[in-house]
Coordinates of C-alpha atoms in Angstrom, one line a residue:
Chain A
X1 CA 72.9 141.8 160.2
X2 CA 69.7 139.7 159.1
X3 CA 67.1 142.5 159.0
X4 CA 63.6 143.2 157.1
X5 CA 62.7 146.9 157.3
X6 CA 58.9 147.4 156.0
X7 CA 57.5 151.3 154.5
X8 CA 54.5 152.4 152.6
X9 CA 52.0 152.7 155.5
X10 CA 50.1 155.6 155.9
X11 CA 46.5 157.6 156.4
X12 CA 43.9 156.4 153.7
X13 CA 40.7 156.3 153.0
X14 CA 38.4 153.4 152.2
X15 CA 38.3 152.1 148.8
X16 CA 41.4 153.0 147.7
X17 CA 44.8 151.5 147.2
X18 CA 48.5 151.4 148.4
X19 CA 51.3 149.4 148.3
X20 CA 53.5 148.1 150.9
X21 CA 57.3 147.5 150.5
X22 CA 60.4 145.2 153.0
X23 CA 63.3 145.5 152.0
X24 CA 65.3 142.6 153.0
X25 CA 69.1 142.2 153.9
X26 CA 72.1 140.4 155.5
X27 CA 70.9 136.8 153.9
X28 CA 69.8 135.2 150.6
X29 CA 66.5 136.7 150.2
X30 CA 65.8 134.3 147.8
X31 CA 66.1 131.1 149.2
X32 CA 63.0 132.2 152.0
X33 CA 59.5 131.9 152.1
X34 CA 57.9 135.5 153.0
X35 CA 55.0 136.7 154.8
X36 CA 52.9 139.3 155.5
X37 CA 51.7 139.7 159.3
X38 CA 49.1 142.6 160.6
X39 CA 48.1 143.3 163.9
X40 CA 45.2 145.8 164.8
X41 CA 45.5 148.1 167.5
X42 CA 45.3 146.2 170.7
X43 CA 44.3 143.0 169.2
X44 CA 46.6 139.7 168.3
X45 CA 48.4 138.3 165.0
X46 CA 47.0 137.9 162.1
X47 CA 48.3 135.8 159.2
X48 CA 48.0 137.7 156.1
X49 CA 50.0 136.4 152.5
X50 CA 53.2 134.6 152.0
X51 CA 55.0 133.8 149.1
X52 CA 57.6 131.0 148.0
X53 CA 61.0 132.1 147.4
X54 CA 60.6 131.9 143.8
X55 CA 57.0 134.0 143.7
X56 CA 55.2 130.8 141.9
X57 CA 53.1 129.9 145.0
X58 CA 50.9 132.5 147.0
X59 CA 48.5 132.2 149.4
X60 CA 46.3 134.6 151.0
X61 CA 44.0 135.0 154.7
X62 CA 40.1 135.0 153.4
X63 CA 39.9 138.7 155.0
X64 CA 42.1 139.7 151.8
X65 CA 42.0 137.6 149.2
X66 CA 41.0 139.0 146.0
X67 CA 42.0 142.9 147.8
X68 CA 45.4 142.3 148.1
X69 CA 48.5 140.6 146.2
X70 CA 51.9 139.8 147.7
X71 CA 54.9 140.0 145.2
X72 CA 58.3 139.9 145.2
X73 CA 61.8 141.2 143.4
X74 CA 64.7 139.1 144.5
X75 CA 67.2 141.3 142.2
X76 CA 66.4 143.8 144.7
X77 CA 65.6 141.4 147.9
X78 CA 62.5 143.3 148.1
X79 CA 58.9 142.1 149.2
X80 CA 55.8 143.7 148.6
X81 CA 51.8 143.8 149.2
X82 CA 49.7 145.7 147.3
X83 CA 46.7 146.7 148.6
X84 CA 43.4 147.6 147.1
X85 CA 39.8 148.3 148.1
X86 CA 40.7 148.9 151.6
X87 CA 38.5 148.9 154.7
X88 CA 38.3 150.3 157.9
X89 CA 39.2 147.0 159.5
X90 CA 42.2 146.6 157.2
X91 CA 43.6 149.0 159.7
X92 CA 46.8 147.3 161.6
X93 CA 50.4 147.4 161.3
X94 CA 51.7 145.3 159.4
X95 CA 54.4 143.0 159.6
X96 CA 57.1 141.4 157.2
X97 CA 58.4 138.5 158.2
X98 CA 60.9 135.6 157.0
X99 CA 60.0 132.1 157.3
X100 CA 62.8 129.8 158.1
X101 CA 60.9 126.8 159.7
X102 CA 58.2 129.6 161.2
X103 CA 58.4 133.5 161.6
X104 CA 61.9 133.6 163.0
X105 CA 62.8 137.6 161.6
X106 CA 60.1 140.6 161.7
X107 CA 60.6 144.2 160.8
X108 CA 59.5 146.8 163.4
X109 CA 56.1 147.3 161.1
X110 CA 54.7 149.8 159.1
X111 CA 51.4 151.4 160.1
X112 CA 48.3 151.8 157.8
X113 CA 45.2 153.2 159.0
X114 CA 42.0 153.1 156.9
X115 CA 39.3 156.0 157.5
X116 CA 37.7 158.6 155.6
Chain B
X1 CA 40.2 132.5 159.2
X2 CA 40.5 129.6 161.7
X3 CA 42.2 130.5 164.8
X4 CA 43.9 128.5 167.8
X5 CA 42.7 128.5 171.0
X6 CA 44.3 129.7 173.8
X7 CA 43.4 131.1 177.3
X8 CA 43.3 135.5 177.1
X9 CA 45.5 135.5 180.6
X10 CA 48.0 133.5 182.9
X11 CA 49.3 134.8 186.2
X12 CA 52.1 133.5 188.0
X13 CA 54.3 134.3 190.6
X14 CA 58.1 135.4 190.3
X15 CA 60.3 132.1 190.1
X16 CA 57.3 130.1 189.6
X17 CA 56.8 128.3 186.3
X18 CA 53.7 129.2 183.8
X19 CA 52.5 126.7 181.2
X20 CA 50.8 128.0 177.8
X21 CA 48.3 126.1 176.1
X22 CA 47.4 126.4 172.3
X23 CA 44.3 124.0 170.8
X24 CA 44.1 123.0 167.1
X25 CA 43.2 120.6 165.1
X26 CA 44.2 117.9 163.0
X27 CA 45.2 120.1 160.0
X28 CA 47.4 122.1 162.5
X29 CA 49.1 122.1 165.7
X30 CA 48.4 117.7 165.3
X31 CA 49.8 118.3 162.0
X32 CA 52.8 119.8 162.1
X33 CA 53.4 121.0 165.3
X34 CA 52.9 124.7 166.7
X35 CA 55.6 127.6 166.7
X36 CA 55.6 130.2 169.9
X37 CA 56.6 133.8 169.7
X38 CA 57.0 136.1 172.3
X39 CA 56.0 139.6 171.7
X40 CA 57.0 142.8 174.1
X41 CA 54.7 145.9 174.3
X42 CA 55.4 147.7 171.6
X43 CA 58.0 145.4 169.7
X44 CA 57.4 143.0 167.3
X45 CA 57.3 139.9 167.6
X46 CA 60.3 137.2 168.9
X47 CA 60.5 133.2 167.9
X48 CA 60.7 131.4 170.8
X49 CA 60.3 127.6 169.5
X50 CA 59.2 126.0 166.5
X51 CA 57.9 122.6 165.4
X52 CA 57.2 121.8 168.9
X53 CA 61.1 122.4 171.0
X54 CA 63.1 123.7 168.3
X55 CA 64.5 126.9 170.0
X56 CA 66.6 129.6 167.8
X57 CA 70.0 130.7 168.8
X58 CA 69.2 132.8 172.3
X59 CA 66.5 131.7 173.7
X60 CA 66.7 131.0 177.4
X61 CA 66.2 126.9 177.9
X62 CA 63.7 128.4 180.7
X63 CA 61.7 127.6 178.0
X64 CA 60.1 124.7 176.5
X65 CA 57.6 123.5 174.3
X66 CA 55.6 120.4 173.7
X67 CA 52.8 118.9 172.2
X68 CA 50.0 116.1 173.0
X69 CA 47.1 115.7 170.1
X70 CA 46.5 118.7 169.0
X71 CA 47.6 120.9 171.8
X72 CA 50.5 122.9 172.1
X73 CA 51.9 123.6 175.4
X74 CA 54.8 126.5 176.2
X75 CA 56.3 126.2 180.0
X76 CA 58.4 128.7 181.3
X77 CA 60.3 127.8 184.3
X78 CA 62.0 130.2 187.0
X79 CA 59.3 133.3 185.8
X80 CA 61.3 136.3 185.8
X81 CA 60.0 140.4 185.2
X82 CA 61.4 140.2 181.6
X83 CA 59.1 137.0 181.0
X84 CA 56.1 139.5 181.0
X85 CA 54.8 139.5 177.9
X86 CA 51.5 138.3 175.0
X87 CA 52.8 134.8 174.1
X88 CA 51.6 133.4 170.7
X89 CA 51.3 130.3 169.3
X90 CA 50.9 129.5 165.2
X91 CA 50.7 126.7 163.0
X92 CA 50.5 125.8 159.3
X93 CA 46.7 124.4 158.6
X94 CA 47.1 121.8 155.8
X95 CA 43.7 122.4 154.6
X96 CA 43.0 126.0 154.6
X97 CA 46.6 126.5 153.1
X98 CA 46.9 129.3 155.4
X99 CA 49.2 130.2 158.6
X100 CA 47.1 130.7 162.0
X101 CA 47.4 132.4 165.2
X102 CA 46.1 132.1 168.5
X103 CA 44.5 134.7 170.0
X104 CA 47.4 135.3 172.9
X105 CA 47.8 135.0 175.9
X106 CA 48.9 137.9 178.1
X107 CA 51.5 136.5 180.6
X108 CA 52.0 138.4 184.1
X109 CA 54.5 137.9 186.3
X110 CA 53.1 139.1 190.1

């Protein structure tokens, strides 16, 4: 079935760096636009990257830009964000999700909390 | 990171029918329209209608979408205890380049 599952969360502290992964499956990951979604503990949505099917076009939320990049491998329907210099309030779960005219399939999230 | 507008709560009575409202601007939900997702304590979140009444595969005809201006409207008609639930709207904004979310609004059904 059509299903993004998202890893690479985890416990760590500000400043540093890590790198998200969704791995993508049961349609043609590269014909989609892709996005990253976070959400803060008890809070709402919050746009964060997408990228065009073919990786030429990205754009980013002004809460991350320049801190984090989205990529992609379509050889391995895979979609990632790599995160650096990472704040306390860069602490959500974050969301893949496809875009097929909006956000119409989301993984369960993976969690990243930021503190020292 | 520009947001949409809409009200924190809505309370309506089982069987009754709730209406959502979302506010924009020109560079979004007047744009392009407004998608609505639906999202369940501790799940992610569900598509429930985009550009306006598009609905997915699924998704009850209980529910319908709309726009006037730049305001986005959801209505859910016949509320049931499954209907419980943050509703969110979202839009492409043509200016900022970037995709934004309303703040949510937390639907009970009494």
């Amino acid at each position: 079935q059509v299903q993004v599952v998202e890893s690479g969360g985890g416990v760590v502290q500000p400043g540093r760096s890590l790198r998200l992964s969704c791995a993508a499956s049961g349609f043609t990951f590269s014909s989609y636009v892709m996005h990253w979604v976070r959400q803060a503990p008890g809070k709402g949505l919050e746009w964060v990257a997408l990228i065009w099917n073919d990786g030429n076009e990205k754009h980013y939320a002004d809460s991350v830009k320049g801190r984090f990049t989205i990529s992609r491998d379509n050889s391995n329907n895979t979609l990632y964000l790599q995160m650096n210099s990472l704040r306390a309030e860069d602490t959500a779960l974050y969301y893949c999700a496809r875009e097929s005219d909006a956000f119409d399939v989301w993984g369960q999230g993976t969690m990243v909390t930021v503190s020292s | 990171q520009a947001g949409l507008t809409q009200p924190p709560s809505v309370s309506k009575g089982l069987r009754q029918t709730a209406t959502l409202t979302c506010i924009g601007n020109s560079n979004n939900v007047g744009n392009q329209g407004a998608a609505w997702l639906q999202q369940h304590q501790g799940h992610p979140p569900k598509l429930l209608s985009y550009r306006n009444n598009n609905r997915p595969s699924g998704i009850s005809e209980r529910l319908s979408a709309s726009r006037s201006g730049n305001t986005a409207s959801l209505t859910i008609t016949g509320l049931q205890p499954e209907d419980e639930a943050d509703y969110y709207c979202s839009a492409w904004d043509s200016t900022l380049s970037e995709w934004v979310f309303g703040g949510g609004t937390k639907l009970t059904v009494l």
